[in-house]
Amino acid sequence: MGYNSKLKDSLLDRLFEAILMLKDTEECYRFFEDICTVAELRALAQRLEVAKMLEADCTYGEIAAATGASTATISRVKRCLNFGADGYRLVLERLASEKEKDL
């Protein structure tokens, strides 16, 4: 079953195709340091960690203390987990699966 994003356009298609071409974390650092500001990149990483902690049933206080995220950011991520496109869940499940393989 395909996903039809409301944001779909040719520029985003090319961006995502470019991201899929990256081979390892070093290449990710190189690409994302060029395409994002430091603040944008840190915000993306923070949101992913917030999602991981929400999925682990951490409290907003625990998440704020561990990540520095505001309650507004935590709420936004929670809303995406509950009503979004399941992108966080997809990535979190794959990360957990990879972590299990490494054990």
PDB file of C-alpha atoms in Angstrom:
ATOM      1  CA  MET A   1       0.000   0.000   0.000  1.00  0.00           C
ATOM      2  CA  GLY A   2       1.510   3.311  -1.093  1.00  0.00           C
ATOM      3  CA  TYR A   3       1.465   6.497   0.860  1.00  0.00           C
ATOM      4  CA  ASN A   4       0.115   9.685  -0.748  1.00  0.00           C
ATOM      5  CA  SER A   5       1.685  12.679   0.971  1.00  0.00           C
ATOM      6  CA  LYS A   6      -0.047  16.027   0.853  1.00  0.00           C
ATOM      7  CA  LEU A   7       3.421  17.541   0.396  1.00  0.00           C
ATOM      8  CA  LYS A   8       4.433  15.475  -2.629  1.00  0.00           C
ATOM      9  CA  ASP A   9       6.156  17.419  -5.389  1.00  0.00           C
ATOM     10  CA  SER A  10       9.116  16.964  -7.702  1.00  0.00           C
ATOM     11  CA  LEU A  11      11.575  18.924  -5.532  1.00  0.00           C
ATOM     12  CA  LEU A  12      10.831  16.795  -2.471  1.00  0.00           C
ATOM     13  CA  ASP A  13      10.995  13.664  -4.618  1.00  0.00           C
ATOM     14  CA  ARG A  14      14.537  14.651  -5.703  1.00  0.00           C
ATOM     15  CA  LEU A  15      15.549  15.478  -2.129  1.00  0.00           C
ATOM     16  CA  PHE A  16      14.364  12.126  -0.808  1.00  0.00           C
ATOM     17  CA  GLU A  17      15.966  10.280  -3.727  1.00  0.00           C
ATOM     18  CA  ALA A  18      19.225  12.054  -2.856  1.00  0.00           C
ATOM     19  CA  ILE A  19      18.919  11.031   0.802  1.00  0.00           C
ATOM     20  CA  LEU A  20      18.317   7.427  -0.225  1.00  0.00           C
ATOM     21  CA  MET A  21      21.602   7.517  -2.156  1.00  0.00           C
ATOM     22  CA  LEU A  22      23.641   8.169   1.010  1.00  0.00           C
ATOM     23  CA  LYS A  23      25.612   5.086   1.959  1.00  0.00           C
ATOM     24  CA  ASP A  24      26.636   5.586   5.578  1.00  0.00           C
ATOM     25  CA  THR A  25      26.517   7.968   8.539  1.00  0.00           C
ATOM     26  CA  GLU A  26      29.645   9.790   7.367  1.00  0.00           C
ATOM     27  CA  GLU A  27      27.920  10.625   4.085  1.00  0.00           C
ATOM     28  CA  CYS A  28      24.819  11.671   6.048  1.00  0.00           C
ATOM     29  CA  TYR A  29      26.902  14.082   8.137  1.00  0.00           C
ATOM     30  CA  ARG A  30      28.487  15.523   4.999  1.00  0.00           C
ATOM     31  CA  PHE A  31      25.184  15.985   3.160  1.00  0.00           C
ATOM     32  CA  PHE A  32      23.070  17.218   6.062  1.00  0.00           C
ATOM     33  CA  GLU A  33      25.738  19.631   7.290  1.00  0.00           C
ATOM     34  CA  ASP A  34      25.607  21.224   3.860  1.00  0.00           C
ATOM     35  CA  ILE A  35      21.842  21.210   3.355  1.00  0.00           C
ATOM     36  CA  CYS A  36      20.660  22.082   6.896  1.00  0.00           C
ATOM     37  CA  THR A  37      21.638  24.685   9.412  1.00  0.00           C
ATOM     38  CA  VAL A  38      23.113  23.351  12.645  1.00  0.00           C
ATOM     39  CA  ALA A  39      19.891  24.315  14.443  1.00  0.00           C
ATOM     40  CA  GLU A  40      17.717  22.493  11.882  1.00  0.00           C
ATOM     41  CA  LEU A  41      19.816  19.366  12.114  1.00  0.00           C
ATOM     42  CA  ARG A  42      19.814  19.367  15.907  1.00  0.00           C
ATOM     43  CA  ALA A  43      16.044  19.964  15.935  1.00  0.00           C
ATOM     44  CA  LEU A  44      15.509  16.935  13.684  1.00  0.00           C
ATOM     45  CA  ALA A  45      17.702  14.761  15.913  1.00  0.00           C
ATOM     46  CA  GLN A  46      15.936  16.066  19.011  1.00  0.00           C
ATOM     47  CA  ARG A  47      12.483  15.233  17.580  1.00  0.00           C
ATOM     48  CA  LEU A  48      13.541  11.678  16.794  1.00  0.00           C
ATOM     49  CA  GLU A  49      14.841  11.217  20.349  1.00  0.00           C
ATOM     50  CA  VAL A  50      11.602  12.713  21.722  1.00  0.00           C
ATOM     51  CA  ALA A  51       9.605  10.217  19.635  1.00  0.00           C
ATOM     52  CA  LYS A  52      11.745   7.354  20.926  1.00  0.00           C
ATOM     53  CA  MET A  53      11.202   8.439  24.526  1.00  0.00           C
ATOM     54  CA  LEU A  54       7.437   8.937  24.012  1.00  0.00           C
ATOM     55  CA  GLU A  55       7.213   5.418  22.602  1.00  0.00           C
ATOM     56  CA  ALA A  56       9.027   4.223  25.741  1.00  0.00           C
ATOM     57  CA  ASP A  57       6.291   5.918  27.847  1.00  0.00           C
ATOM     58  CA  CYS A  58       8.619   8.530  29.329  1.00  0.00           C
ATOM     59  CA  THR A  59       6.985  11.557  30.883  1.00  0.00           C
ATOM     60  CA  TYR A  60       7.178  15.017  29.368  1.00  0.00           C
ATOM     61  CA  GLY A  61       9.418  16.033  32.273  1.00  0.00           C
ATOM     62  CA  GLU A  62      11.826  13.166  31.667  1.00  0.00           C
ATOM     63  CA  ILE A  63      11.920  13.925  27.954  1.00  0.00           C
ATOM     64  CA  ALA A  64      12.452  17.645  28.493  1.00  0.00           C
ATOM     65  CA  ALA A  65      15.261  16.945  30.972  1.00  0.00           C
ATOM     66  CA  ALA A  66      16.989  14.440  28.688  1.00  0.00           C
ATOM     67  CA  THR A  67      16.618  16.238  25.360  1.00  0.00           C
ATOM     68  CA  GLY A  68      16.090  19.907  26.186  1.00  0.00           C
ATOM     69  CA  ALA A  69      12.920  19.842  24.081  1.00  0.00           C
ATOM     70  CA  SER A  70      10.105  22.227  24.967  1.00  0.00           C
ATOM     71  CA  THR A  71       6.705  20.887  25.923  1.00  0.00           C
ATOM     72  CA  ALA A  72       5.423  22.347  22.625  1.00  0.00           C
ATOM     73  CA  THR A  73       7.919  20.208  20.691  1.00  0.00           C
ATOM     74  CA  ILE A  74       7.096  17.134  22.743  1.00  0.00           C
ATOM     75  CA  SER A  75       3.372  17.718  22.143  1.00  0.00           C
ATOM     76  CA  ARG A  76       3.939  18.161  18.412  1.00  0.00           C
ATOM     77  CA  VAL A  77       5.889  14.901  18.189  1.00  0.00           C
ATOM     78  CA  LYS A  78       3.208  13.116  20.242  1.00  0.00           C
ATOM     79  CA  ARG A  79       0.543  14.430  17.871  1.00  0.00           C
ATOM     80  CA  CYS A  80       2.539  13.051  14.936  1.00  0.00           C
ATOM     81  CA  LEU A  81       2.852   9.688  16.680  1.00  0.00           C
ATOM     82  CA  ASN A  82      -0.902   9.606  17.259  1.00  0.00           C
ATOM     83  CA  PHE A  83      -2.240  11.207  14.091  1.00  0.00           C
ATOM     84  CA  GLY A  84       0.686  11.566  11.669  1.00  0.00           C
ATOM     85  CA  ALA A  85       1.962   9.592   8.721  1.00  0.00           C
ATOM     86  CA  ASP A  86       3.572   6.840  10.862  1.00  0.00           C
ATOM     87  CA  GLY A  87       7.029   7.998   9.772  1.00  0.00           C
ATOM     88  CA  TYR A  88       8.408   8.114  13.299  1.00  0.00           C
ATOM     89  CA  ARG A  89       7.059   4.615  14.040  1.00  0.00           C
ATOM     90  CA  LEU A  90       8.525   3.242  10.820  1.00  0.00           C
ATOM     91  CA  VAL A  91      11.993   4.560  11.644  1.00  0.00           C
ATOM     92  CA  LEU A  92      11.837   3.671  15.352  1.00  0.00           C
ATOM     93  CA  GLU A  93      10.813   0.088  14.556  1.00  0.00           C
ATOM     94  CA  ARG A  94      13.673  -0.255  12.070  1.00  0.00           C
ATOM     95  CA  LEU A  95      16.184   1.220  14.500  1.00  0.00           C
ATOM     96  CA  ALA A  96      15.000  -1.188  17.218  1.00  0.00           C
ATOM     97  CA  SER A  97      15.246  -4.101  14.800  1.00  0.00           C
ATOM     98  CA  GLU A  98      18.805  -3.124  13.845  1.00  0.00           C
ATOM     99  CA  LYS A  99      19.735  -2.774  17.519  1.00  0.00           C
ATOM    100  CA  GLU A 100      18.423  -6.297  18.229  1.00  0.00           C
ATOM    101  CA  LYS A 101      20.526  -7.679  15.378  1.00  0.00           C
ATOM    102  CA  ASP A 102      23.620  -6.113  16.920  1.00  0.00           C
ATOM    103  CA  LEU A 103      23.046  -7.862  20.269  1.00  0.00           C
TER     104      LEU A 103
END
